Coordinates of C-alpha atoms and ligand atoms in Angstrom, one line a residue:
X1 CA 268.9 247.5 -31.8
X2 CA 265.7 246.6 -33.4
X3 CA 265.9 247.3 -36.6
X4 CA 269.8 246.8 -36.9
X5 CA 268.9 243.4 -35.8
X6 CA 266.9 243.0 -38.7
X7 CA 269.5 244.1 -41.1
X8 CA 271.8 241.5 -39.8
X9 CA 269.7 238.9 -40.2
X10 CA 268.7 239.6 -43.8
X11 CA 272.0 240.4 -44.5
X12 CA 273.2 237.4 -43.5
X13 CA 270.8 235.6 -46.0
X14 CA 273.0 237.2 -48.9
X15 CA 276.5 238.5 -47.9
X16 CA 278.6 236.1 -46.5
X17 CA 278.7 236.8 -42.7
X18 CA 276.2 239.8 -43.3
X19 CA 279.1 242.3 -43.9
X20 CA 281.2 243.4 -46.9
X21 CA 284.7 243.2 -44.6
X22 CA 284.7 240.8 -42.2
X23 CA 286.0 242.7 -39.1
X24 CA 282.5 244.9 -39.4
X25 CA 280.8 241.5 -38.3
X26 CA 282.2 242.3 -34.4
X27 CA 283.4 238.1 -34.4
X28 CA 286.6 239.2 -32.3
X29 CA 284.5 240.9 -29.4
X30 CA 281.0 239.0 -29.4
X31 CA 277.7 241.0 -29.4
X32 CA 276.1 242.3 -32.8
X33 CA 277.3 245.2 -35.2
X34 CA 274.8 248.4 -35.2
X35 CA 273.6 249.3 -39.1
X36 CA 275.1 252.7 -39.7
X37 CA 272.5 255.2 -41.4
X38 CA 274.6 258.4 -41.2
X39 CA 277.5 259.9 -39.9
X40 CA 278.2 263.8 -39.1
X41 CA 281.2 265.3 -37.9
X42 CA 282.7 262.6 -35.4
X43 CA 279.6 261.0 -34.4
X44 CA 277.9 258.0 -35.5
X45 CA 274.0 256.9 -35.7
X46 CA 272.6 254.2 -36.7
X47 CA 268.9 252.2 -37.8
X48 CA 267.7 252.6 -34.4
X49 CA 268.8 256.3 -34.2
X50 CA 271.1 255.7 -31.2
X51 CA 274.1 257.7 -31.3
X52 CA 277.9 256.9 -30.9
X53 CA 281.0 258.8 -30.4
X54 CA 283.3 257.6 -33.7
X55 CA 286.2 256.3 -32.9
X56 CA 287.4 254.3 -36.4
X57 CA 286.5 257.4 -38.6
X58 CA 285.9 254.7 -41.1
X59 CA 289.1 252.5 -40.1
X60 CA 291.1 256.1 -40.5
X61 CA 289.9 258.3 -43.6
X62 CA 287.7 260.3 -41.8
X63 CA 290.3 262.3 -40.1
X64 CA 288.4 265.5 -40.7
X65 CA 284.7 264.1 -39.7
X66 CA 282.2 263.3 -41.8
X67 CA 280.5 264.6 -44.5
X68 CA 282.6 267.7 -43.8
X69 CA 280.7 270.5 -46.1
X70 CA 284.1 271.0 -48.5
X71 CA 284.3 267.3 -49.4
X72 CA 280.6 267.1 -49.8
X73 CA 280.7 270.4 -52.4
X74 CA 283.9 268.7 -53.5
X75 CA 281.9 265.4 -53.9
X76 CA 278.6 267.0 -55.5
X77 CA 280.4 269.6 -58.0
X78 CA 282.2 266.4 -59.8
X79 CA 279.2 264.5 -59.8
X80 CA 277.7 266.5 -62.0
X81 CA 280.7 266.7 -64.6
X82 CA 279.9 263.2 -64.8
X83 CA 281.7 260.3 -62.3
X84 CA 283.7 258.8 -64.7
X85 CA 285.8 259.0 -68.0
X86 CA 288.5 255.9 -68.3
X87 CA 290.7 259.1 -69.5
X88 CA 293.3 261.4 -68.1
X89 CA 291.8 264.6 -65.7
X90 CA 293.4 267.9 -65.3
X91 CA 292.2 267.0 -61.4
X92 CA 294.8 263.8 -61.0
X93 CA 297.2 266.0 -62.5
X94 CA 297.0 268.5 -59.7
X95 CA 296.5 265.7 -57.1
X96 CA 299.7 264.0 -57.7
X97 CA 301.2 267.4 -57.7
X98 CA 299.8 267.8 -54.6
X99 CA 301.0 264.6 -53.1
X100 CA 304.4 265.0 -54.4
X101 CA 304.9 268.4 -52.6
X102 CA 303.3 266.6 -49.3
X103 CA 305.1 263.7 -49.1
X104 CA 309.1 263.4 -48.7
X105 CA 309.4 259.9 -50.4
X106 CA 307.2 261.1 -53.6
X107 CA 309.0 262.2 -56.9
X108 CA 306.3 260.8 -58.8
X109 CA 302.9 258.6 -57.9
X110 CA 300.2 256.0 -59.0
X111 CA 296.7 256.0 -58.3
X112 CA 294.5 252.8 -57.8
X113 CA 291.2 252.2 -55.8
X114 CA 292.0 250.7 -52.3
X115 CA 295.1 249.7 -50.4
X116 CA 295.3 246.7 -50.6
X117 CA 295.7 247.0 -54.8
X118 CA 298.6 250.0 -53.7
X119 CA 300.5 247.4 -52.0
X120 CA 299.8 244.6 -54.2
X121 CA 301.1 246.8 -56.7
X122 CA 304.3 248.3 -55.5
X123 CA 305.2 244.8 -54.6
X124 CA 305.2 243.6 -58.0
X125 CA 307.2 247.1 -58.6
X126 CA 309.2 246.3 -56.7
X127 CA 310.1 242.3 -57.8
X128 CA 309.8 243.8 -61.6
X129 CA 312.7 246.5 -60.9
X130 CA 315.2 244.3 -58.6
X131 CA 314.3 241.0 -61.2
X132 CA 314.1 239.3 -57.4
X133 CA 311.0 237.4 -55.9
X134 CA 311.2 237.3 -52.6
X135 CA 309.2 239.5 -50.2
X136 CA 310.3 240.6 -46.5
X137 CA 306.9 241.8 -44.4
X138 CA 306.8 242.0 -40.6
X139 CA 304.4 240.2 -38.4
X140 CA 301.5 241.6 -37.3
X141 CA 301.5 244.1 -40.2
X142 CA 298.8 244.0 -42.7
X143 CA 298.8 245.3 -46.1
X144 CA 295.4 244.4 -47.1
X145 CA 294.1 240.8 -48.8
X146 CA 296.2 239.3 -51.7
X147 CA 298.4 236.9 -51.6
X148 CA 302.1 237.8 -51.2
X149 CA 300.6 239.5 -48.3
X150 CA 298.1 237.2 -46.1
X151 CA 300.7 235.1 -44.8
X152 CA 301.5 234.3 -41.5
X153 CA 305.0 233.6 -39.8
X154 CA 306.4 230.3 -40.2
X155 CA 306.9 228.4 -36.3
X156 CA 310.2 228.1 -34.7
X157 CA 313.2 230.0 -36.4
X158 CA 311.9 229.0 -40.0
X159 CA 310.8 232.6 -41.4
X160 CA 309.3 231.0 -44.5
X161 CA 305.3 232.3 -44.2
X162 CA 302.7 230.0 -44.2
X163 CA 299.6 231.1 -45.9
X164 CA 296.9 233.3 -44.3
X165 CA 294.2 231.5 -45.5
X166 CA 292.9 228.7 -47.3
X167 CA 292.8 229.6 -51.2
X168 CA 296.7 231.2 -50.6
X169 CA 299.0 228.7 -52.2
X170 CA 301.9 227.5 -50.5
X171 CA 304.3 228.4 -53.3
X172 CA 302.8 232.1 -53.0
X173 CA 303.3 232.1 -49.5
X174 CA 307.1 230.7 -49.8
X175 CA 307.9 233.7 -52.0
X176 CA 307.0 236.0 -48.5
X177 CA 309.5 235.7 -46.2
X178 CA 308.9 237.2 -41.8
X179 CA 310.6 239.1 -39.6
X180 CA 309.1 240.2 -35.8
X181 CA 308.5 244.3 -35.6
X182 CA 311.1 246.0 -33.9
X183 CA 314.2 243.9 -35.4
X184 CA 316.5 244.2 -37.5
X185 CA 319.0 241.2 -37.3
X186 CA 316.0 238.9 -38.6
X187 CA 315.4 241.1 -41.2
X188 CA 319.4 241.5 -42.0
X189 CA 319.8 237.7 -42.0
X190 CA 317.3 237.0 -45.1
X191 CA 318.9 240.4 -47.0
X192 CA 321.9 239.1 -47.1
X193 CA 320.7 235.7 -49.1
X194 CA 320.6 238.3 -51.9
X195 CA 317.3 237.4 -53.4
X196 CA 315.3 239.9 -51.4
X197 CA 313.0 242.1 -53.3
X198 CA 311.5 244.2 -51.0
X199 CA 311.2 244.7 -47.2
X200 CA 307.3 246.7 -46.7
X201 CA 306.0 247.8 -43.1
X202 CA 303.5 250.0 -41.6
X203 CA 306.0 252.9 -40.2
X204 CA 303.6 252.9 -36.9
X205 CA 301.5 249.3 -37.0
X206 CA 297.8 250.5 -36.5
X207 CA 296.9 246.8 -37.8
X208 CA 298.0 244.4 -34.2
X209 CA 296.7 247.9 -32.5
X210 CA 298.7 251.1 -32.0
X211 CA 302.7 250.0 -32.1
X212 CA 305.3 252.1 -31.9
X213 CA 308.7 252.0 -33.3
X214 CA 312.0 251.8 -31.4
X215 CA 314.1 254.7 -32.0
X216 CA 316.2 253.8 -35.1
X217 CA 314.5 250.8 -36.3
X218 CA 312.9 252.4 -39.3
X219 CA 316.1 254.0 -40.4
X220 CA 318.0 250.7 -40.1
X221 CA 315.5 249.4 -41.8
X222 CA 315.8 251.6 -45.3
X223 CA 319.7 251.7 -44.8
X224 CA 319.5 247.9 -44.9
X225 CA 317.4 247.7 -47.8
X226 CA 319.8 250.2 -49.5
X227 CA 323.0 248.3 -48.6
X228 CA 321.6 245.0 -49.8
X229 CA 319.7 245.9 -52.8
X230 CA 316.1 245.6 -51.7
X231 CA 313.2 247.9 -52.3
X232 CA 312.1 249.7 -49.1
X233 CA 308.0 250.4 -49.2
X234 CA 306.3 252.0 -46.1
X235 CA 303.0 251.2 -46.4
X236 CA 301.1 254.6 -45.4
X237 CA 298.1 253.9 -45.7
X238 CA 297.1 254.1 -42.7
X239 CA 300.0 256.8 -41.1
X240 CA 299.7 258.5 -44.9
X241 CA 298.1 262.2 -44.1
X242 CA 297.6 260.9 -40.5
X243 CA 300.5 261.4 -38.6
X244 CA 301.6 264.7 -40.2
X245 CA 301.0 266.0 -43.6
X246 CA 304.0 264.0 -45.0
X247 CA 302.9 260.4 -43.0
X248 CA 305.2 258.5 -40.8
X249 CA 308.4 259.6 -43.2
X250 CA 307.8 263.4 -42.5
X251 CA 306.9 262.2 -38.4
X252 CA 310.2 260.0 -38.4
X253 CA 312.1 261.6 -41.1
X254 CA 312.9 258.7 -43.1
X255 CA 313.3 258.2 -47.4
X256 CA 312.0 254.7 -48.2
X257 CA 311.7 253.4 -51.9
X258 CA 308.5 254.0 -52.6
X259 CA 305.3 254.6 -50.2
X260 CA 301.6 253.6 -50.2
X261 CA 299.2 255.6 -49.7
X262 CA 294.9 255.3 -48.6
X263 CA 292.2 255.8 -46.4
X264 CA 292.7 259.6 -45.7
X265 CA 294.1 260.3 -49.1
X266 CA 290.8 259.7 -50.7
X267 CA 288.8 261.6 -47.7
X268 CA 286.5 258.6 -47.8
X269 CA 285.6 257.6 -51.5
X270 CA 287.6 254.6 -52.9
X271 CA 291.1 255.5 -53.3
X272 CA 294.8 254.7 -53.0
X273 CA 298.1 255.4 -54.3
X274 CA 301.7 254.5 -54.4
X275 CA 304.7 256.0 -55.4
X276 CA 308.8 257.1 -54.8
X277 CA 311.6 257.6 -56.6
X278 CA 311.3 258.7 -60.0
X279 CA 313.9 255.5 -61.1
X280 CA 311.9 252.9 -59.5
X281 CA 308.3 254.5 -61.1
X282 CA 309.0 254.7 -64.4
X283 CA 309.5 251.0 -64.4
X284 CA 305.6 250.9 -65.0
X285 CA 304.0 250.6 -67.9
X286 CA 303.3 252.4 -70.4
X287 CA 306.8 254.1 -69.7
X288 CA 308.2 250.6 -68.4
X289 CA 307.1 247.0 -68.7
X290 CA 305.8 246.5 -65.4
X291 CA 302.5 245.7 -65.8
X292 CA 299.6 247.7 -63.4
X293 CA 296.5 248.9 -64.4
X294 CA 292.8 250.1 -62.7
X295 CA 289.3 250.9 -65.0
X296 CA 288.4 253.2 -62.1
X297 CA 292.1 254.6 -61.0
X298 CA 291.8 258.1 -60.7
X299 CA 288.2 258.3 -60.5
X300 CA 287.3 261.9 -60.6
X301 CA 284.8 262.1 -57.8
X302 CA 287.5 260.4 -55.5
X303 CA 290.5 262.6 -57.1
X304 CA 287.6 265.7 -55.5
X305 CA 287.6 263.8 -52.5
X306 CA 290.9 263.3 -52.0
X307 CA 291.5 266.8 -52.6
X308 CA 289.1 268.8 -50.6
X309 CA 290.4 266.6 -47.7
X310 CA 294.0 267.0 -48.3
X311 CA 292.9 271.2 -48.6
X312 CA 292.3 270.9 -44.8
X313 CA 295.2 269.3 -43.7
X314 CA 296.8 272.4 -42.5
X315 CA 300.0 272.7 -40.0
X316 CA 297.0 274.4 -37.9
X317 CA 294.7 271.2 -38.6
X318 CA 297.7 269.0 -37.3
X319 CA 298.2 270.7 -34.1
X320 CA 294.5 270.3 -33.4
X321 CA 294.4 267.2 -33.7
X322 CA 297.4 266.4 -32.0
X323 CA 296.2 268.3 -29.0
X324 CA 293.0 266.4 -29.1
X325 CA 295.2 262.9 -28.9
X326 CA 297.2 264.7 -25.8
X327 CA 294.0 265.5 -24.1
X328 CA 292.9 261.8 -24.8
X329 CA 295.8 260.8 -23.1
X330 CA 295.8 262.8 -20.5
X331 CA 292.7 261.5 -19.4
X332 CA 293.3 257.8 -19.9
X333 CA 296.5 257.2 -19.5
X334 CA 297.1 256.7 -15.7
X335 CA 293.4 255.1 -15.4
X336 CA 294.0 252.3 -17.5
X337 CA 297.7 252.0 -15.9
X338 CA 296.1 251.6 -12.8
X339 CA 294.0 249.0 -14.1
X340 CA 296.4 246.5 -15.3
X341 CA 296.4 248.1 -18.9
X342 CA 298.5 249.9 -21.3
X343 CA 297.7 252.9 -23.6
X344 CA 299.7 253.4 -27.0
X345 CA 299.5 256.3 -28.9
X346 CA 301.2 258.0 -31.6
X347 CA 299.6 261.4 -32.7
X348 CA 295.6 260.8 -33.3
X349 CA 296.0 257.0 -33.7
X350 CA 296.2 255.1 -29.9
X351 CA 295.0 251.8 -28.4
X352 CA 294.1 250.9 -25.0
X353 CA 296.0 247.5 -24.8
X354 CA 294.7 245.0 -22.7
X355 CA 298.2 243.9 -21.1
X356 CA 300.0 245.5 -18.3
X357 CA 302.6 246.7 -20.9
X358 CA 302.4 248.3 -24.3
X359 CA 303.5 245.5 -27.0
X360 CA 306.3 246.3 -29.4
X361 CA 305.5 243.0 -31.2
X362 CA 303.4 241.2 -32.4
X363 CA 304.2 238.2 -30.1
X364 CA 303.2 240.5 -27.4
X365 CA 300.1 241.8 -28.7
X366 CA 298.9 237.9 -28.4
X367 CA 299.9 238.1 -25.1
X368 CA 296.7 240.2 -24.7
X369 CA 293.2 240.0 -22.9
X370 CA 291.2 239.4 -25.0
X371 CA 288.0 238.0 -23.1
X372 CA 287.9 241.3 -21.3
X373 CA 288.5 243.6 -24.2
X374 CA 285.4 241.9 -25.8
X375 CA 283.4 242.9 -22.5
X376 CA 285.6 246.3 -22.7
X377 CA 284.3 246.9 -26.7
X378 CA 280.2 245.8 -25.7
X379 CA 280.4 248.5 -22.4
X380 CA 281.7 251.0 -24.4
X381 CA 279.4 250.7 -27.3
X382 CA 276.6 250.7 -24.4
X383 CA 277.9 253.8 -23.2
X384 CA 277.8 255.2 -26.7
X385 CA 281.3 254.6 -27.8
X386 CA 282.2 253.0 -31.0
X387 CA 285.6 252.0 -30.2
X388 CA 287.5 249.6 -33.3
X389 CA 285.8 246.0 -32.9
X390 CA 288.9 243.9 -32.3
X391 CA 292.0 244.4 -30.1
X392 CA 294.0 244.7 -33.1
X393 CA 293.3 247.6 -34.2
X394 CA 293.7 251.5 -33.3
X395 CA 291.7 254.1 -32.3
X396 CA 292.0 257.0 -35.3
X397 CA 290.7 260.5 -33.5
X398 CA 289.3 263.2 -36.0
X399 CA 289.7 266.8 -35.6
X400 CA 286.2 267.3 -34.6
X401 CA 286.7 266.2 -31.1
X402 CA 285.8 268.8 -28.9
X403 CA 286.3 269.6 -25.3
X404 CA 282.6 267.9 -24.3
X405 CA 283.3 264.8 -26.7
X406 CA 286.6 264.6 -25.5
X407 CA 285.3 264.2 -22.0
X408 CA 282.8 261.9 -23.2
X409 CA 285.0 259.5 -24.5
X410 CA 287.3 259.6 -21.3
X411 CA 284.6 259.0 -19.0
X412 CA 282.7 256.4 -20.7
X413 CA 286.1 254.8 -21.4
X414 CA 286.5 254.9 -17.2
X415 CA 283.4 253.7 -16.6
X416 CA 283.3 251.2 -19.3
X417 CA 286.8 249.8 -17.4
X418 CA 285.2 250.0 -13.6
X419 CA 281.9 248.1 -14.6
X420 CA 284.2 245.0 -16.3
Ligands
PLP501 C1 293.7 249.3 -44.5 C2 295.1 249.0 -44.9 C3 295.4 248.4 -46.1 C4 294.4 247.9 -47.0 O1 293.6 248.9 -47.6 P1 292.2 248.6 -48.2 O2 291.7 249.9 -48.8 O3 291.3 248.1 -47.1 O4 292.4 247.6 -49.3 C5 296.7 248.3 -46.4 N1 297.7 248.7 -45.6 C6 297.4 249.2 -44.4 C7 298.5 249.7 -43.5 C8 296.1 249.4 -44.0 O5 295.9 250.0 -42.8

């Protein structure tokens, strides 16, 4: 780790913490993040050109491996039309065409630059449409860093949120109100004060690890919103493109409001997007007064990006890479049972949970290990594994996992466990 080493410590010198997000800077587990100097397919090497088997896919937009050669032709043919215009494209044209037929809860869609600006967006949407202020959002969910959304649950039965960080004002974080994952009657109880704008989730949480819904929580969820006048987002930016072509509402057949998309939806350049129902859209400006904007929204080498990926997303792709999750399983599952662990896993997302049972809550997730997944993440990163840095977050698999790599990762996952 020689030269990585190095990095960090000139890094450190000029970006806070030495990293441009903060969970890159490996605080949760200990030890020292590697400098990445290329990625191919699903494998990772870095500064010191050691290699690892990737198991973020760049927190989840790399479904399809890197630098796949279509969205690197994609990439280099816009290039060279020039990268950006701050006017319309016949290419975000057919991309929100493209989403539209993809995705069940998209009659029309938005494009912006990360997810955390989709979100911040359809929230105010969604407080602009109902004329309403108050925001539901569900523990252990994230929806990237502003502030209606970096709030944390209020103690006792209180679900006012308390701000997520210093520089969140109070009154911001007042306006957000919490509900535990899972539940309904919390979540039913602040509806019916009538003031509720919105209630927004991740369908399947990938953000307090790999959570997965009870059956008929979701649909409870948008029927409540519907019966009490709320907006219902799923945030998708994760599940979007992940868990089937049409996200967590195709996987769990639901119709939410409107939906976010990112991470696989711009095939790893810088881009988001939200969207629903026609109605609720046109409230946007320049067709409607609310306000939302974005100098690089649409950006045509991302709109290629975006595009070539979604291209591969085949029913064929989606059976792949399901198979390649089952396989996963297969291997791990009864292992890490054995061990005193838990293994969660929807589709090509999963987490090996560091509790005897899997968590359906946030609450639970806390309950977690998480001394020994921090000696868990620096074996497996020994053994060549580059599993996600905190236990908070999910595995995402790409399709380019074959039958040797898929024995890799079991094996150095065992033997990561038996040398704890
Ligand atoms: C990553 C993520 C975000 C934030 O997206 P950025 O592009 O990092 O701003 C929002 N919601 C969910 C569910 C995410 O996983």
């Amino acid at each position: 780790m020689k030269r990585s080493q190095e990095l960090l410590a000139r890094a450190k010198k000029r970006i806070p913490g030495g990293v441009n997000s903060p969970v890159r800077a490996f605080s949760a587990v200990g030890g020292e993040p590697p400098f990445i100097k290329k990625a191919q397919g699903c494998w990772l090497y870095d500064e010191d050109d050691k290699q690892y088997l990737d198991l973020i896919g760049s927190w989840g937009p790399m479904i399809a491996g890197h630098a796949h050669p279509k969205v690197v032709q994609a990439i280099q043919e816009a290039a060279v039309l020039g990268s950006s215009f701050g006017a319309p494209t016949k290419g975000e044209v057919l991309f929100a065409e493209e989403l539209c037929d993809a995705h069940p809860a998209l009659e029309m869609v938005r494009l912006c630059s990360s997810g955390t600006e989709a979100t911040m967006h359809a929230i105010r949407l969604a407080r602009g449409y109902t004329q309403r202020d108050a925001i539901i959002k569900i523990d252990g969910c994230y929806h990237g860093a502003h502030e209606s959304m970096l709030v944390e649950a209020g103690s006792g039965v209180a679900t006012f949120a308390n701000p997520g960080s210093p520089g969140i004002p109070k009154a911001f974080a007042q306006l957000t109100r919490t509900a535990p994952f899972n539940d309904l009657s919390m979540i039913e109880a602040q509806l019916k004060k009538g003031d509720v704008a919105a209630v927004i989730l991740e369908a399947v949480p990938g953000n307090m690890g790999c959570i997965i819904p009870d059956k008929g929580y979701l649909q409870g969820l948008v029927d409540l919103c519907t019966e009490y006048g709320a907006v219902s987002i799923i945030d998708e930016v994760m599940t979007g493109f992940r868990l089937s072509r049409g996200g967590a509402c195709e996987y769990y057949n639901i119709q939410p409001d409107l939906v976010c998309l990112g991470k696989v939806v711009g095939g790893g350049l810088p881009l988001a997007a939200f969207g629903g129902k026609a109605e609720i859209m046109n409230h946007l400006s320049p067709v409607g007064s609310v306000y939302q904007a974005g100098t690089l929204s649409g950006n045509p080498l991302a709109v290629a990006a975006g595009r070539a990926t979604l291209s591969l997303l085949t029913p064929g792709f989606y059976q792949k890479i399901t198979q390649i999750g089952d396989q996963v399983e297969q291997g791990l599952r009864s292992f890490v049972e054995d061990h005193g662990l838990s293994f969660a896993r929807v589709g090509s997302m999963f987490t090996i949970f560091f509790r005897s049972q899997a968590p359906r809550s946030y609450a639970q997730v806390k309950e977690c290990d998480f001394q020994a997944f921090g000696r868990f993440h620096a074996l497996a990163l020994s053994n060549g594994l580059y599993f996600p840095p905190s236990q908070y977050e999910a595995v995402f698999l790409s399709s380019c996992l074959g039958a040797e790599e898929i024995q890799f990762l079991v094996e150095g996952t065992k033997k990561s466990i038996l040398s704890l």
